[in-house]
C-alpha cells in the first residue's frame, strides 16, 4: 500500500524583486550575458551534470538553450529573449542585457512602478519615432544594387562570435559565400507573393574554413555512388530528368500493429505482398521515364537494386530536413505519400545530376532549372567551432532576409545605443508641461526614469569592452569610442582614438569626447550626418534594423512586466 503525502500549500512570495534570491540570480545571469557580449566576449562552456556534449559558445540562443533557469522571474526574461531570437535570430544578447539593465536601474528609483512603466513606454515611443524617421543619424539605408552595405552586415554578424575562431581571410571568404548563397535564394521572377528560397548547410568538419563552398541546388550525401564513375541517368525528350520524391517508407514495412488488426488469407505472405507492391511501383517509375527516385525514409534493397538495374538513381534516408527544399526545388510538392496510388503529375524535374566530393564524403548534386535552393558546404577545424559557425551563418542569412523586407541597418559598435541615450537626454529636457500632465507624473520623476533609461542603453555599449578599455562618447554625434587598453593619458583624445565603434566617424575634428560612465551624458548639439563620412566599403559595423528595434521593445516590455510583479505563487507539490 503506497503512502499518501498531504498536499502542501502553495508558496506566496510578495514583492519578488526585493528578495535577495531573485536579486542574486538576476545579477548572476546578467553577469554571464554581459561577459559574453560582442566580438571580444568571453566564451562559456556549458554541459550537464551527467555527461553528454559540451557546448562552447557566447551566442544567446545557445546560452539560454543550455542554461537551466529555475527562478520564475528569470524564466520570464529568458522566455521573452528566446521568443525574440526565434523570430529575428540576431540581437539576443543585446535584448537580454538591456532588459537586465532596465530592471536594475528602474527598481532603484524612488518612483512607483506604475509611474515608471508609463514614463518608460513614452521614452520607448520617442526612440522608435526617432529610429524610424529619416532624420535619424543611426540609420543606414541598404541599397541592394550594391553589395557594400550587405557585406558590412554579414561581416558584423560573423565577427561578433569569437568561438568561430575565424581569421581575416576566413571572414572575407565566408562573407562572400553567405552573400552568394543569399542571392541564389532570391527568385529571378518576382511575383505578387514572392517567397525567398533556402540555403541548406552541409557539414564538413575537420577541414579548413576556406574550403567551404556554395553550390546551386541540393547535395545529398551517398555512400553507394563513388566519385570518378560516370553517372548515367535517364532523361526525357526535352533533356530534363524526371524525379519522384516519396515521404512514405518504401522498406516493405507499411503495416504496423498500432494501426489495428489486419486479416490475411491462409498461405499469403504479408512481406511478399508488400515487396510485390513495391516492385510494381518501381515498374511504373521506369515506364514513366523517371530518372531519380528520392525517399525520405528507407527503401527496400530489392527495389533499390531493381531501379539501379533499370538505370534509375535511387536515394533513400534523405531525411525530413531535405524533403521540403527538394520538393520546392523540383516542383514535387507535396511529396508522394502512398505507394498504392499516385499520378505522374506528382513528378518533378531536374536540369542535371552529378557527383561532388568534399573531404572523404561523396554527394549527389541535384541541379534544378531555376534555383532558389542552394547548398553551403560549411567547413571548420573542430566540431565546437563548426557548431558555432553554423549558428552564425544561419543568423547572417536571416538578417539578410529581414533586410529585404525593411532595407535599413543601424550603426553598430555601441554607437546606436549611445546616440539614442544622447537623443533621449536632449529630447526629455525640452518636453512641454502637457506631456507630464498626460502621463500623470512630475518633471522630476520623468527625468529620473529618463536617466535610468539612458544609463541602461549606455551600459550595453560599455559591455562591448572586456579588456579594461576606457569608453568615450562625443558631444557632436553621440557615438561610442574605445580607448585602447594601456593608452597613455593625453590632453587630446584624438591622439589615442581613430574611429568610433561603428567606423563612420574619424578623429579629424574635435568632437568634445567625455567618459561614458553611465551616470551622466551630454546632449547632442548636432545631428549625425545622413551620409557617412567614411564609405561603406571601409567596412562599417552594422546591426540588423528589424532585430534591434524589436530587441529594444522586447527588453523594455519584459522589464516592465517583471517590475509590475507583486506576487509569485509557486506550487510546492
JSON list of C-alpha atoms in Angstrom, two decimals, residues 295-451:
[
{"chain": "A", "resi": 295, "resn": "UNK", "atom": "CA", "xyz": [12.79, 8.52, -50.46]},
{"chain": "A", "resi": 296, "resn": "UNK", "atom": "CA", "xyz": [12.64, 10.41, -47.17]},
{"chain": "A", "resi": 297, "resn": "UNK", "atom": "CA", "xyz": [12.73, 7.11, -45.28]},
{"chain": "A", "resi": 298, "resn": "UNK", "atom": "CA", "xyz": [14.15, 3.64, -46.00]},
{"chain": "A", "resi": 299, "resn": "UNK", "atom": "CA", "xyz": [13.93, 1.89, -49.38]},
{"chain": "A", "resi": 300, "resn": "UNK", "atom": "CA", "xyz": [13.79, -1.91, -49.70]},
{"chain": "A", "resi": 301, "resn": "UNK", "atom": "CA", "xyz": [17.13, -3.30, -51.06]},
{"chain": "A", "resi": 302, "resn": "UNK", "atom": "CA", "xyz": [15.30, -5.29, -53.77]},
{"chain": "A", "resi": 303, "resn": "UNK", "atom": "CA", "xyz": [13.51, -2.17, -55.02]},
{"chain": "A", "resi": 304, "resn": "UNK", "atom": "CA", "xyz": [16.73, -0.20, -54.94]},
{"chain": "A", "resi": 305, "resn": "UNK", "atom": "CA", "xyz": [18.54, -2.93, -56.92]},
{"chain": "A", "resi": 306, "resn": "UNK", "atom": "CA", "xyz": [15.71, -3.11, -59.49]},
{"chain": "A", "resi": 307, "resn": "UNK", "atom": "CA", "xyz": [15.78, 0.67, -60.02]},
{"chain": "A", "resi": 308, "resn": "UNK", "atom": "CA", "xyz": [19.57, 0.65, -60.33]},
{"chain": "A", "resi": 309, "resn": "UNK", "atom": "CA", "xyz": [19.47, -2.12, -62.98]},
{"chain": "A", "resi": 310, "resn": "UNK", "atom": "CA", "xyz": [16.83, -0.10, -64.85]},
{"chain": "A", "resi": 311, "resn": "UNK", "atom": "CA", "xyz": [19.07, 3.00, -64.99]},
{"chain": "A", "resi": 312, "resn": "UNK", "atom": "CA", "xyz": [17.27, 4.91, -62.23]},
{"chain": "A", "resi": 313, "resn": "UNK", "atom": "CA", "xyz": [19.27, 6.64, -59.48]},
{"chain": "A", "resi": 314, "resn": "UNK", "atom": "CA", "xyz": [17.71, 5.68, -56.13]},
{"chain": "A", "resi": 315, "resn": "UNK", "atom": "CA", "xyz": [18.42, 7.54, -52.88]},
{"chain": "A", "resi": 316, "resn": "UNK", "atom": "CA", "xyz": [16.87, 6.70, -49.52]},
{"chain": "A", "resi": 317, "resn": "UNK", "atom": "CA", "xyz": [17.13, 8.10, -45.97]},
{"chain": "A", "resi": 318, "resn": "UNK", "atom": "CA", "xyz": [17.07, 11.66, -47.33]},
{"chain": "A", "resi": 319, "resn": "UNK", "atom": "CA", "xyz": [15.52, 12.89, -44.08]},
{"chain": "A", "resi": 320, "resn": "UNK", "atom": "CA", "xyz": [12.74, 15.34, -43.30]},
{"chain": "A", "resi": 321, "resn": "UNK", "atom": "CA", "xyz": [15.03, 18.40, -43.42]},
{"chain": "A", "resi": 322, "resn": "UNK", "atom": "CA", "xyz": [15.78, 17.88, -47.13]},
{"chain": "A", "resi": 323, "resn": "UNK", "atom": "CA", "xyz": [12.27, 16.95, -48.29]},
{"chain": "A", "resi": 324, "resn": "UNK", "atom": "CA", "xyz": [10.87, 20.50, -48.06]},
{"chain": "A", "resi": 325, "resn": "UNK", "atom": "CA", "xyz": [13.66, 22.25, -50.02]},
{"chain": "A", "resi": 326, "resn": "UNK", "atom": "CA", "xyz": [13.87, 19.36, -52.51]},
{"chain": "A", "resi": 327, "resn": "UNK", "atom": "CA", "xyz": [10.12, 19.46, -53.13]},
{"chain": "A", "resi": 328, "resn": "UNK", "atom": "CA", "xyz": [10.19, 23.20, -53.76]},
{"chain": "A", "resi": 329, "resn": "UNK", "atom": "CA", "xyz": [13.27, 23.00, -55.98]},
{"chain": "A", "resi": 330, "resn": "UNK", "atom": "CA", "xyz": [11.95, 20.21, -58.22]},
{"chain": "A", "resi": 331, "resn": "UNK", "atom": "CA", "xyz": [8.23, 21.03, -58.16]},
{"chain": "A", "resi": 332, "resn": "UNK", "atom": "CA", "xyz": [7.28, 17.79, -56.37]},
{"chain": "A", "resi": 333, "resn": "UNK", "atom": "CA", "xyz": [5.07, 19.41, -53.77]},
{"chain": "A", "resi": 334, "resn": "UNK", "atom": "CA", "xyz": [3.63, 17.72, -51.86]},
{"chain": "A", "resi": 335, "resn": "UNK", "atom": "CA", "xyz": [5.81, 14.59, -51.95]},
{"chain": "A", "resi": 336, "resn": "UNK", "atom": "CA", "xyz": [4.19, 11.24, -52.78]},
{"chain": "A", "resi": 337, "resn": "UNK", "atom": "CA", "xyz": [2.71, 9.86, -49.55]},
{"chain": "A", "resi": 338, "resn": "UNK", "atom": "CA", "xyz": [1.46, 6.45, -50.75]},
{"chain": "A", "resi": 339, "resn": "UNK", "atom": "CA", "xyz": [2.92, 3.51, -52.66]},
{"chain": "A", "resi": 340, "resn": "UNK", "atom": "CA", "xyz": [-0.53, 2.24, -53.67]},
{"chain": "A", "resi": 341, "resn": "UNK", "atom": "CA", "xyz": [-1.72, 5.07, -55.87]},
{"chain": "A", "resi": 342, "resn": "UNK", "atom": "CA", "xyz": [0.00, 8.11, -57.34]},
{"chain": "A", "resi": 343, "resn": "UNK", "atom": "CA", "xyz": [-0.13, 10.04, -60.59]},
{"chain": "A", "resi": 344, "resn": "UNK", "atom": "CA", "xyz": [2.67, 11.09, -62.97]},
{"chain": "A", "resi": 345, "resn": "UNK", "atom": "CA", "xyz": [1.71, 14.72, -62.25]},
{"chain": "A", "resi": 346, "resn": "UNK", "atom": "CA", "xyz": [3.44, 14.19, -58.86]},
{"chain": "A", "resi": 347, "resn": "UNK", "atom": "CA", "xyz": [6.84, 14.03, -60.56]},
{"chain": "A", "resi": 348, "resn": "UNK", "atom": "CA", "xyz": [9.24, 16.95, -60.59]},
{"chain": "A", "resi": 349, "resn": "UNK", "atom": "CA", "xyz": [12.18, 17.77, -62.83]},
{"chain": "A", "resi": 350, "resn": "UNK", "atom": "CA", "xyz": [15.91, 18.44, -62.66]},
{"chain": "A", "resi": 351, "resn": "UNK", "atom": "CA", "xyz": [18.26, 20.09, -65.10]},
{"chain": "A", "resi": 352, "resn": "UNK", "atom": "CA", "xyz": [21.23, 17.88, -64.28]},
{"chain": "A", "resi": 353, "resn": "UNK", "atom": "CA", "xyz": [22.69, 15.40, -61.81]},
{"chain": "A", "resi": 354, "resn": "UNK", "atom": "CA", "xyz": [26.34, 14.87, -60.97]},
{"chain": "A", "resi": 355, "resn": "UNK", "atom": "CA", "xyz": [28.67, 13.67, -58.20]},
{"chain": "A", "resi": 356, "resn": "UNK", "atom": "CA", "xyz": [30.61, 16.06, -55.95]},
{"chain": "A", "resi": 357, "resn": "UNK", "atom": "CA", "xyz": [33.27, 15.09, -53.43]},
{"chain": "A", "resi": 358, "resn": "UNK", "atom": "CA", "xyz": [34.37, 17.07, -50.37]},
{"chain": "A", "resi": 359, "resn": "UNK", "atom": "CA", "xyz": [36.93, 15.64, -47.97]},
{"chain": "A", "resi": 360, "resn": "UNK", "atom": "CA", "xyz": [36.01, 11.94, -47.68]},
{"chain": "A", "resi": 361, "resn": "UNK", "atom": "CA", "xyz": [32.32, 12.49, -48.41]},
{"chain": "A", "resi": 362, "resn": "UNK", "atom": "CA", "xyz": [30.53, 11.91, -51.70]},
{"chain": "A", "resi": 363, "resn": "UNK", "atom": "CA", "xyz": [27.34, 13.74, -52.66]},
{"chain": "A", "resi": 364, "resn": "UNK", "atom": "CA", "xyz": [24.72, 13.59, -55.36]},
{"chain": "A", "resi": 365, "resn": "UNK", "atom": "CA", "xyz": [24.40, 17.13, -56.68]},
{"chain": "A", "resi": 366, "resn": "UNK", "atom": "CA", "xyz": [20.82, 17.80, -57.83]},
{"chain": "A", "resi": 367, "resn": "UNK", "atom": "CA", "xyz": [20.82, 20.82, -60.13]},
{"chain": "A", "resi": 368, "resn": "UNK", "atom": "CA", "xyz": [17.46, 22.48, -60.94]},
{"chain": "A", "resi": 369, "resn": "UNK", "atom": "CA", "xyz": [16.47, 24.55, -63.95]},
{"chain": "A", "resi": 370, "resn": "UNK", "atom": "CA", "xyz": [15.69, 27.68, -61.93]},
{"chain": "A", "resi": 371, "resn": "UNK", "atom": "CA", "xyz": [17.05, 27.52, -58.41]},
{"chain": "A", "resi": 372, "resn": "UNK", "atom": "CA", "xyz": [16.04, 29.30, -55.24]},
{"chain": "A", "resi": 373, "resn": "UNK", "atom": "CA", "xyz": [17.62, 26.49, -53.22]},
{"chain": "A", "resi": 374, "resn": "UNK", "atom": "CA", "xyz": [21.36, 26.21, -52.68]},
{"chain": "A", "resi": 375, "resn": "UNK", "atom": "CA", "xyz": [23.82, 24.23, -50.56]},
{"chain": "A", "resi": 376, "resn": "UNK", "atom": "CA", "xyz": [26.52, 25.76, -48.37]},
{"chain": "A", "resi": 377, "resn": "UNK", "atom": "CA", "xyz": [29.30, 23.27, -47.72]},
{"chain": "A", "resi": 378, "resn": "UNK", "atom": "CA", "xyz": [30.47, 24.63, -44.38]},
{"chain": "A", "resi": 379, "resn": "UNK", "atom": "CA", "xyz": [33.89, 23.60, -43.07]},
{"chain": "A", "resi": 380, "resn": "UNK", "atom": "CA", "xyz": [35.66, 24.27, -39.80]},
{"chain": "A", "resi": 381, "resn": "UNK", "atom": "CA", "xyz": [38.56, 22.71, -37.95]},
{"chain": "A", "resi": 382, "resn": "UNK", "atom": "CA", "xyz": [36.72, 21.42, -34.88]},
{"chain": "A", "resi": 383, "resn": "UNK", "atom": "CA", "xyz": [33.20, 20.31, -34.04]},
{"chain": "A", "resi": 384, "resn": "UNK", "atom": "CA", "xyz": [32.77, 23.05, -31.41]},
{"chain": "A", "resi": 385, "resn": "UNK", "atom": "CA", "xyz": [33.84, 25.81, -33.80]},
{"chain": "A", "resi": 386, "resn": "UNK", "atom": "CA", "xyz": [31.67, 24.32, -36.56]},
{"chain": "A", "resi": 387, "resn": "UNK", "atom": "CA", "xyz": [28.56, 24.30, -34.37]},
{"chain": "A", "resi": 388, "resn": "UNK", "atom": "CA", "xyz": [29.04, 27.98, -33.51]},
{"chain": "A", "resi": 389, "resn": "UNK", "atom": "CA", "xyz": [29.80, 28.86, -37.14]},
{"chain": "A", "resi": 390, "resn": "UNK", "atom": "CA", "xyz": [26.64, 27.12, -38.34]},
{"chain": "A", "resi": 391, "resn": "UNK", "atom": "CA", "xyz": [24.51, 29.19, -35.95]},
{"chain": "A", "resi": 392, "resn": "UNK", "atom": "CA", "xyz": [26.27, 32.37, -37.05]},
{"chain": "A", "resi": 393, "resn": "UNK", "atom": "CA", "xyz": [25.82, 31.66, -40.77]},
{"chain": "A", "resi": 394, "resn": "UNK", "atom": "CA", "xyz": [22.11, 30.93, -40.21]},
{"chain": "A", "resi": 395, "resn": "UNK", "atom": "CA", "xyz": [21.83, 34.23, -38.34]},
{"chain": "A", "resi": 396, "resn": "UNK", "atom": "CA", "xyz": [23.57, 36.11, -41.16]},
{"chain": "A", "resi": 397, "resn": "UNK", "atom": "CA", "xyz": [21.18, 34.59, -43.72]},
{"chain": "A", "resi": 398, "resn": "UNK", "atom": "CA", "xyz": [18.17, 35.54, -41.59]},
{"chain": "A", "resi": 399, "resn": "UNK", "atom": "CA", "xyz": [19.48, 39.10, -41.16]},
{"chain": "A", "resi": 400, "resn": "UNK", "atom": "CA", "xyz": [19.70, 39.47, -44.95]},
{"chain": "A", "resi": 401, "resn": "UNK", "atom": "CA", "xyz": [16.14, 38.14, -45.31]},
{"chain": "A", "resi": 402, "resn": "UNK", "atom": "CA", "xyz": [14.87, 40.66, -42.74]},
{"chain": "A", "resi": 403, "resn": "UNK", "atom": "CA", "xyz": [16.76, 43.43, -44.53]},
{"chain": "A", "resi": 404, "resn": "UNK", "atom": "CA", "xyz": [14.92, 42.61, -47.78]},
{"chain": "A", "resi": 405, "resn": "UNK", "atom": "CA", "xyz": [11.63, 43.34, -46.01]},
{"chain": "A", "resi": 406, "resn": "UNK", "atom": "CA", "xyz": [12.98, 46.52, -44.41]},
{"chain": "A", "resi": 407, "resn": "UNK", "atom": "CA", "xyz": [16.06, 47.78, -46.29]},
{"chain": "A", "resi": 408, "resn": "UNK", "atom": "CA", "xyz": [17.68, 49.57, -43.38]},
{"chain": "A", "resi": 409, "resn": "UNK", "atom": "CA", "xyz": [20.54, 48.91, -40.97]},
{"chain": "A", "resi": 410, "resn": "UNK", "atom": "CA", "xyz": [21.63, 50.53, -37.72]},
{"chain": "A", "resi": 411, "resn": "UNK", "atom": "CA", "xyz": [25.13, 51.61, -36.78]},
{"chain": "A", "resi": 412, "resn": "UNK", "atom": "CA", "xyz": [26.81, 49.04, -34.55]},
{"chain": "A", "resi": 413, "resn": "UNK", "atom": "CA", "xyz": [29.74, 49.04, -32.17]},
{"chain": "A", "resi": 414, "resn": "UNK", "atom": "CA", "xyz": [27.64, 50.67, -29.40]},
{"chain": "A", "resi": 415, "resn": "UNK", "atom": "CA", "xyz": [27.05, 53.85, -31.42]},
{"chain": "A", "resi": 416, "resn": "UNK", "atom": "CA", "xyz": [23.28, 53.43, -31.79]},
{"chain": "A", "resi": 417, "resn": "UNK", "atom": "CA", "xyz": [22.92, 52.93, -28.02]},
{"chain": "A", "resi": 418, "resn": "UNK", "atom": "CA", "xyz": [24.97, 55.99, -27.05]},
{"chain": "A", "resi": 419, "resn": "UNK", "atom": "CA", "xyz": [23.37, 58.09, -29.79]},
{"chain": "A", "resi": 420, "resn": "UNK", "atom": "CA", "xyz": [19.86, 57.14, -28.58]},
{"chain": "A", "resi": 421, "resn": "UNK", "atom": "CA", "xyz": [20.86, 57.97, -24.99]},
{"chain": "A", "resi": 422, "resn": "UNK", "atom": "CA", "xyz": [22.08, 61.41, -26.08]},
{"chain": "A", "resi": 423, "resn": "UNK", "atom": "CA", "xyz": [18.92, 61.94, -28.11]},
{"chain": "A", "resi": 424, "resn": "UNK", "atom": "CA", "xyz": [16.62, 60.99, -25.20]},
{"chain": "A", "resi": 425, "resn": "UNK", "atom": "CA", "xyz": [18.52, 63.25, -22.78]},
{"chain": "A", "resi": 426, "resn": "UNK", "atom": "CA", "xyz": [18.20, 66.12, -25.22]},
{"chain": "A", "resi": 427, "resn": "UNK", "atom": "CA", "xyz": [14.55, 65.39, -26.03]},
{"chain": "A", "resi": 428, "resn": "UNK", "atom": "CA", "xyz": [13.42, 64.86, -22.41]},
{"chain": "A", "resi": 429, "resn": "UNK", "atom": "CA", "xyz": [14.93, 68.18, -21.33]},
{"chain": "A", "resi": 430, "resn": "UNK", "atom": "CA", "xyz": [12.67, 70.12, -23.67]},
{"chain": "A", "resi": 431, "resn": "UNK", "atom": "CA", "xyz": [9.27, 68.39, -23.32]},
{"chain": "A", "resi": 432, "resn": "UNK", "atom": "CA", "xyz": [6.21, 70.62, -22.75]},
{"chain": "A", "resi": 433, "resn": "UNK", "atom": "CA", "xyz": [4.43, 70.55, -19.36]},
{"chain": "A", "resi": 434, "resn": "UNK", "atom": "CA", "xyz": [1.39, 68.95, -21.02]},
{"chain": "A", "resi": 435, "resn": "UNK", "atom": "CA", "xyz": [3.41, 65.73, -21.51]},
{"chain": "A", "resi": 436, "resn": "UNK", "atom": "CA", "xyz": [3.90, 65.33, -17.76]},
{"chain": "A", "resi": 437, "resn": "UNK", "atom": "CA", "xyz": [0.22, 66.02, -17.10]},
{"chain": "A", "resi": 438, "resn": "UNK", "atom": "CA", "xyz": [-0.83, 63.41, -19.65]},
{"chain": "A", "resi": 439, "resn": "UNK", "atom": "CA", "xyz": [1.49, 60.85, -18.05]},
{"chain": "A", "resi": 440, "resn": "UNK", "atom": "CA", "xyz": [0.38, 61.76, -14.53]},
{"chain": "A", "resi": 441, "resn": "UNK", "atom": "CA", "xyz": [3.93, 62.39, -13.30]},
{"chain": "A", "resi": 442, "resn": "UNK", "atom": "CA", "xyz": [6.15, 65.27, -12.27]},
{"chain": "A", "resi": 443, "resn": "UNK", "atom": "CA", "xyz": [9.04, 66.55, -14.37]},
{"chain": "A", "resi": 444, "resn": "UNK", "atom": "CA", "xyz": [11.45, 65.27, -11.70]},
{"chain": "A", "resi": 445, "resn": "UNK", "atom": "CA", "xyz": [10.02, 61.75, -11.91]},
{"chain": "A", "resi": 446, "resn": "UNK", "atom": "CA", "xyz": [10.22, 61.85, -15.70]},
{"chain": "A", "resi": 447, "resn": "UNK", "atom": "CA", "xyz": [13.87, 62.93, -15.60]},
{"chain": "A", "resi": 448, "resn": "UNK", "atom": "CA", "xyz": [14.73, 60.19, -13.09]},
{"chain": "A", "resi": 449, "resn": "UNK", "atom": "CA", "xyz": [13.22, 57.48, -15.30]},
{"chain": "A", "resi": 450, "resn": "UNK", "atom": "CA", "xyz": [14.74, 59.01, -18.44]},
{"chain": "A", "resi": 451, "resn": "UNK", "atom": "CA", "xyz": [18.18, 58.97, -16.80]}
]
